[in-house]
Amino acid sequence: MLMLSLLGIYSTHLVLEVVNISIIAYLSVIMIGLVTVVVHHIPLGMNVWVEVIWLMSPTCIMVVLLLRAIMIQYYSDECIMIMDGITVVGNQWFWVWGLDVESIYVYLIRERASLLGDLRIVGTIQSILIPVGSTILLTCSAADVIHSFTIPVLGCKTDLVPGRSNVITLVASMSGILYGQCSEICGTLHGFMPISILSV
Ligand SMILES: [Cu+2]
Protein backbone atom coordinates (compact mmCIF):
# COMPACT_ATOMS: atom_id res chain seq x y z
CA MET A 1 0.00 0.00 0.00
CA LEU A 2 2.83 2.37 0.90
CA MET A 3 4.62 1.50 -2.34
CA LEU A 4 1.48 2.22 -4.37
CA SER A 5 1.14 5.59 -2.63
CA LEU A 6 4.78 6.46 -3.34
CA LEU A 7 4.44 5.41 -6.97
CA GLY A 8 1.35 7.60 -7.25
CA ILE A 9 3.19 10.61 -5.81
CA TYR A 10 6.23 10.17 -8.05
CA SER A 11 4.10 9.61 -11.14
CA THR A 12 2.31 12.88 -10.44
CA HIS A 13 5.64 14.67 -10.01
CA LEU A 14 6.91 13.22 -13.27
CA VAL A 15 3.87 14.49 -15.15
CA LEU A 16 4.25 17.97 -13.62
CA GLU A 17 7.92 18.11 -14.54
CA VAL A 18 7.24 17.06 -18.12
CA VAL A 19 4.64 19.84 -18.28
CA ASN A 20 7.22 22.32 -16.92
CA ILE A 21 9.82 21.34 -19.51
CA SER A 22 7.22 21.57 -22.27
CA ILE A 23 6.28 25.09 -21.16
CA ILE A 24 9.95 26.15 -21.10
CA ALA A 25 10.54 24.71 -24.57
CA TYR A 26 7.37 26.35 -25.92
CA LEU A 27 8.30 29.77 -24.47
CA SER A 28 11.84 29.43 -25.81
CA VAL A 29 10.56 28.84 -29.34
CA ILE A 30 8.22 31.84 -29.07
CA MET A 31 11.04 34.05 -27.78
CA ILE A 32 13.37 32.97 -30.57
CA GLY A 33 10.64 33.82 -33.08
CA LEU A 34 10.03 37.23 -31.49
CA VAL A 35 13.72 38.08 -31.34
CA THR A 36 14.18 37.06 -34.94
CA VAL A 37 11.25 39.24 -36.05
CA VAL A 38 12.44 42.23 -34.02
CA VAL A 39 16.01 41.91 -35.17
CA HIS A 40 15.02 41.73 -38.81
CA HIS A 41 13.28 45.12 -38.51
CA ILE A 42 16.31 46.83 -37.06
CA PRO A 43 18.43 48.00 -40.00
CA LEU A 44 21.96 48.15 -38.65
CA GLY A 45 24.15 47.08 -35.77
CA MET A 46 22.41 43.84 -34.80
CA ASN A 47 23.40 40.26 -35.37
CA VAL A 48 20.64 37.67 -35.33
CA TRP A 49 22.94 34.87 -34.28
CA VAL A 50 24.30 36.84 -31.34
CA GLU A 51 20.75 37.46 -30.20
CA VAL A 52 19.79 33.81 -30.61
CA ILE A 53 22.88 32.60 -28.75
CA TRP A 54 22.31 35.20 -26.02
CA LEU A 55 18.77 33.94 -25.57
CA MET A 56 19.35 30.24 -25.99
CA SER A 57 22.43 29.85 -23.80
CA PRO A 58 20.70 30.45 -20.44
CA THR A 59 17.67 28.50 -21.63
CA CYS A 60 19.83 25.48 -22.48
CA ILE A 61 21.67 25.76 -19.18
CA MET A 62 18.37 25.84 -17.29
CA VAL A 63 17.02 22.82 -19.21
CA VAL A 64 20.22 20.84 -18.54
CA LEU A 65 20.07 21.69 -14.83
CA LEU A 66 16.40 20.75 -14.71
CA LEU A 67 17.04 17.41 -16.41
CA ARG A 68 19.93 16.75 -14.04
CA ALA A 69 17.72 17.47 -11.03
CA ILE A 70 15.01 15.17 -12.35
CA MET A 71 17.49 12.36 -13.02
CA ILE A 72 18.98 12.65 -9.54
CA GLN A 73 15.51 12.64 -8.02
CA TYR A 74 14.37 9.56 -9.89
CA TYR A 75 17.58 7.57 -9.63
CA SER A 76 17.61 8.00 -5.88
CA ASP A 77 13.93 7.64 -5.14
CA GLU A 78 12.58 5.14 -2.69
CA CYS A 79 10.65 3.09 -5.21
CA ILE A 80 13.76 1.38 -6.58
CA MET A 81 14.57 -2.12 -5.40
CA ILE A 82 12.92 -1.96 -2.02
CA MET A 83 13.21 -5.36 -0.41
CA ASP A 84 11.28 -4.70 2.74
CA GLY A 85 9.64 -2.06 4.84
CA ILE A 86 10.22 -1.48 8.54
CA THR A 87 8.81 1.14 10.86
CA VAL A 88 10.92 2.80 13.52
CA VAL A 89 9.35 4.67 16.41
CA GLY A 90 11.49 6.63 18.84
CA ASN A 91 10.49 6.75 22.49
CA GLN A 92 12.04 8.13 25.65
CA TRP A 93 14.36 6.22 25.69
CA PHE A 94 14.14 3.20 23.49
CA TRP A 95 13.29 2.24 19.93
CA VAL A 96 10.40 0.22 18.64
CA TRP A 97 11.03 -1.61 15.39
CA GLY A 98 7.81 -2.56 13.61
CA LEU A 99 8.23 -5.62 11.44
CA ASP A 100 5.55 -7.40 9.41
CA VAL A 101 3.53 -8.88 12.22
CA GLU A 102 5.27 -7.90 15.40
CA SER A 103 7.23 -5.19 17.11
CA ILE A 104 10.46 -5.41 19.03
CA TYR A 105 11.46 -3.06 21.81
CA VAL A 106 15.11 -2.17 21.71
CA TYR A 107 16.83 -0.97 24.86
CA LEU A 108 20.41 -0.28 25.75
CA ILE A 109 22.49 -3.03 27.34
CA ARG A 110 23.33 -1.55 30.71
CA GLU A 111 26.97 -1.29 31.62
CA ARG A 112 26.67 -3.73 34.50
CA ALA A 113 25.30 -6.31 32.08
CA SER A 114 28.05 -5.83 29.53
CA LEU A 115 30.64 -8.48 28.97
CA LEU A 116 34.36 -8.01 28.73
CA GLY A 117 35.15 -6.55 25.31
CA ASP A 118 31.66 -5.22 24.65
CA LEU A 119 31.43 -1.70 23.36
CA ARG A 120 30.09 0.71 25.96
CA ILE A 121 26.62 2.28 25.50
CA VAL A 122 26.16 1.08 21.94
CA GLY A 123 24.95 -2.47 22.49
CA THR A 124 21.23 -3.19 22.40
CA ILE A 125 19.33 -6.08 23.90
CA GLN A 126 17.88 -6.94 20.49
CA SER A 127 18.95 -6.19 16.93
CA ILE A 128 17.28 -6.61 13.62
CA LEU A 129 18.88 -8.85 11.04
CA ILE A 130 19.11 -7.66 7.46
CA PRO A 131 20.83 -9.17 4.42
CA VAL A 132 23.94 -7.42 3.12
CA GLY A 133 23.17 -5.38 0.03
CA SER A 134 19.48 -5.15 0.76
CA THR A 135 17.57 -1.91 0.59
CA ILE A 136 15.13 -1.31 3.40
CA LEU A 137 12.43 1.31 3.42
CA LEU A 138 12.32 2.85 6.90
CA THR A 139 9.22 4.73 7.97
CA CYS A 140 10.23 6.74 11.01
CA SER A 141 8.19 8.51 13.64
CA ALA A 142 8.26 9.28 17.35
CA ALA A 143 5.85 8.73 20.20
CA ASP A 144 6.80 11.59 22.52
CA VAL A 145 9.53 14.05 21.53
CA ILE A 146 11.77 14.48 18.51
CA HIS A 147 14.45 11.82 18.15
CA SER A 148 16.89 11.22 15.35
CA PHE A 149 17.68 7.85 13.82
CA THR A 150 21.32 7.73 12.79
CA ILE A 151 23.63 5.03 11.52
CA PRO A 152 26.75 6.96 10.50
CA VAL A 153 28.52 4.12 8.74
CA LEU A 154 25.62 3.82 6.29
CA GLY A 155 25.18 7.57 5.89
CA CYS A 156 21.66 7.20 7.26
CA LYS A 157 20.09 9.93 9.37
CA THR A 158 16.59 11.27 9.75
CA ASP A 159 14.59 13.05 12.40
CA LEU A 160 11.70 11.24 14.04
CA VAL A 161 8.94 13.70 14.69
CA PRO A 162 5.76 12.96 16.66
CA GLY A 163 2.76 12.89 14.35
CA ARG A 164 4.82 12.72 11.19
CA SER A 165 6.34 9.91 9.13
CA ASN A 166 9.74 10.45 7.57
CA VAL A 167 10.64 7.85 4.99
CA ILE A 168 14.23 6.99 4.14
CA THR A 169 16.03 4.12 2.48
CA LEU A 170 18.64 2.18 4.33
CA VAL A 171 21.12 0.37 2.09
CA ALA A 172 23.04 -2.30 3.96
CA SER A 173 26.26 -1.81 2.05
CA MET A 174 28.50 -3.70 4.47
CA SER A 175 28.33 -6.66 6.81
CA GLY A 176 28.75 -6.77 10.55
CA ILE A 177 27.13 -5.09 13.49
CA LEU A 178 26.29 -1.54 12.46
CA TYR A 179 25.93 0.88 15.32
CA GLY A 180 24.14 4.17 15.62
CA GLN A 181 22.56 6.39 18.22
CA CYS A 182 19.81 8.89 18.69
CA SER A 183 21.20 12.18 17.41
CA GLU A 184 18.62 14.60 18.72
CA ILE A 185 18.79 15.65 22.35
CA CYS A 186 15.58 14.10 23.58
CA GLY A 187 15.77 14.10 27.35
CA THR A 188 17.69 12.85 30.33
CA LEU A 189 18.66 9.51 28.80
CA HIS A 190 19.22 10.76 25.28
CA GLY A 191 22.73 9.37 25.31
CA PHE A 192 21.47 5.92 26.17
CA MET A 193 19.35 4.91 23.23
CA PRO A 194 21.70 3.22 20.78
CA ILE A 195 20.82 1.47 17.54
CA SER A 196 22.37 -1.72 16.28
CA ILE A 197 21.71 -3.63 13.10
CA LEU A 198 23.14 -7.00 12.26
CA SER A 199 23.95 -7.12 8.57
CA VAL A 200 24.91 -10.57 7.23
CU1 LIG B 1 16.15 10.18 21.35
XYZ file of C-alpha atoms and ligand atoms in Angstrom:
201
model
C 0.000 0.000 0.000
C 2.829 2.366 0.895
C 4.624 1.498 -2.340
C 1.485 2.220 -4.368
C 1.138 5.588 -2.634
C 4.778 6.459 -3.340
C 4.444 5.407 -6.969
C 1.350 7.601 -7.248
C 3.191 10.606 -5.811
C 6.225 10.174 -8.055
C 4.095 9.610 -11.141
C 2.310 12.884 -10.438
C 5.644 14.672 -10.008
C 6.914 13.219 -13.268
C 3.866 14.491 -15.155
C 4.245 17.967 -13.625
C 7.923 18.111 -14.540
C 7.238 17.056 -18.124
C 4.638 19.844 -18.284
C 7.218 22.320 -16.915
C 9.819 21.341 -19.505
C 7.218 21.572 -22.271
C 6.277 25.094 -21.160
C 9.946 26.154 -21.100
C 10.541 24.713 -24.573
C 7.371 26.355 -25.917
C 8.297 29.767 -24.472
C 11.835 29.428 -25.809
C 10.559 28.836 -29.340
C 8.221 31.835 -29.071
C 11.041 34.054 -27.784
C 13.366 32.968 -30.572
C 10.641 33.816 -33.084
C 10.032 37.230 -31.491
C 13.724 38.083 -31.340
C 14.177 37.058 -34.940
C 11.253 39.241 -36.053
C 12.437 42.227 -34.025
C 16.013 41.911 -35.173
C 15.017 41.729 -38.812
C 13.281 45.117 -38.512
C 16.311 46.827 -37.058
C 18.429 48.003 -39.996
C 21.958 48.149 -38.646
C 24.155 47.079 -35.771
C 22.408 43.841 -34.802
C 23.405 40.262 -35.369
C 20.637 37.669 -35.333
C 22.945 34.871 -34.285
C 24.296 36.845 -31.344
C 20.745 37.457 -30.202
C 19.786 33.812 -30.613
C 22.875 32.605 -28.751
C 22.306 35.197 -26.024
C 18.773 33.936 -25.573
C 19.349 30.236 -25.991
C 22.433 29.850 -23.798
C 20.699 30.453 -20.443
C 17.673 28.496 -21.630
C 19.831 25.482 -22.481
C 21.671 25.759 -19.175
C 18.368 25.841 -17.290
C 17.024 22.819 -19.214
C 20.220 20.845 -18.544
C 20.067 21.693 -14.828
C 16.396 20.752 -14.709
C 17.035 17.406 -16.407
C 19.926 16.746 -14.042
C 17.718 17.469 -11.029
C 15.009 15.169 -12.353
C 17.494 12.360 -13.025
C 18.977 12.650 -9.541
C 15.511 12.635 -8.024
C 14.370 9.563 -9.885
C 17.582 7.566 -9.632
C 17.609 8.000 -5.876
C 13.925 7.642 -5.141
C 12.582 5.140 -2.685
C 10.650 3.094 -5.213
C 13.759 1.378 -6.582
C 14.567 -2.121 -5.397
C 12.925 -1.957 -2.025
C 13.212 -5.358 -0.413
C 11.277 -4.701 2.736
C 9.636 -2.063 4.839
C 10.220 -1.482 8.541
C 8.811 1.139 10.857
C 10.918 2.802 13.520
C 9.353 4.670 16.406
C 11.487 6.630 18.839
C 10.495 6.749 22.487
C 12.040 8.128 25.652
C 14.359 6.218 25.685
C 14.144 3.200 23.490
C 13.292 2.237 19.933
C 10.398 0.221 18.639
C 11.029 -1.615 15.392
C 7.813 -2.559 13.612
C 8.228 -5.622 11.436
C 5.554 -7.400 9.413
C 3.533 -8.876 12.223
C 5.269 -7.897 15.400
C 7.234 -5.186 17.113
C 10.463 -5.406 19.027
C 11.465 -3.059 21.807
C 15.114 -2.173 21.712
C 16.830 -0.971 24.859
C 20.413 -0.278 25.754
C 22.487 -3.029 27.337
C 23.334 -1.549 30.706
C 26.972 -1.290 31.619
C 26.674 -3.733 34.499
C 25.296 -6.313 32.083
C 28.046 -5.830 29.529
C 30.639 -8.483 28.967
C 34.364 -8.006 28.731
C 35.153 -6.549 25.310
C 31.657 -5.222 24.653
C 31.433 -1.699 23.361
C 30.088 0.706 25.960
C 26.625 2.283 25.501
C 26.163 1.079 21.938
C 24.948 -2.465 22.489
C 21.229 -3.194 22.398
C 19.327 -6.078 23.902
C 17.881 -6.937 20.492
C 18.952 -6.193 16.934
C 17.284 -6.605 13.615
C 18.882 -8.846 11.040
C 19.108 -7.661 7.456
C 20.834 -9.173 4.424
C 23.943 -7.422 3.119
C 23.169 -5.384 0.034
C 19.481 -5.152 0.761
C 17.568 -1.910 0.588
C 15.131 -1.313 3.399
C 12.431 1.311 3.421
C 12.315 2.852 6.895
C 9.224 4.725 7.966
C 10.233 6.738 11.006
C 8.194 8.510 13.642
C 8.256 9.285 17.345
C 5.848 8.732 20.204
C 6.805 11.586 22.523
C 9.529 14.053 21.533
C 11.773 14.483 18.506
C 14.445 11.816 18.150
C 16.892 11.217 15.349
C 17.680 7.855 13.816
C 21.323 7.734 12.793
C 23.633 5.031 11.518
C 26.748 6.964 10.503
C 28.524 4.122 8.744
C 25.623 3.817 6.291
C 25.176 7.567 5.886
C 21.664 7.196 7.255
C 20.085 9.926 9.370
C 16.592 11.269 9.752
C 14.588 13.050 12.401
C 11.698 11.243 14.039
C 8.935 13.704 14.685
C 5.760 12.957 16.661
C 2.764 12.891 14.347
C 4.817 12.725 11.189
C 6.342 9.910 9.132
C 9.737 10.450 7.573
C 10.641 7.851 4.985
C 14.234 6.988 4.142
C 16.027 4.122 2.479
C 18.638 2.182 4.333
C 21.116 0.369 2.092
C 23.045 -2.304 3.958
C 26.265 -1.815 2.047
C 28.498 -3.700 4.469
C 28.331 -6.657 6.811
C 28.750 -6.770 10.552
C 27.126 -5.086 13.494
C 26.292 -1.543 12.455
C 25.930 0.877 15.317
C 24.143 4.171 15.621
C 22.561 6.386 18.224
C 19.811 8.890 18.695
C 21.204 12.180 17.406
C 18.617 14.602 18.721
C 18.786 15.647 22.346
C 15.584 14.096 23.583
C 15.766 14.105 27.352
C 17.691 12.848 30.331
C 18.656 9.510 28.798
C 19.217 10.760 25.281
C 22.728 9.374 25.310
C 21.474 5.916 26.171
C 19.352 4.913 23.226
C 21.704 3.221 20.779
C 20.821 1.468 17.538
C 22.371 -1.717 16.285
C 21.710 -3.634 13.105
C 23.138 -7.001 12.261
C 23.949 -7.122 8.575
C 24.907 -10.568 7.231
Cu 16.154 10.184 21.350
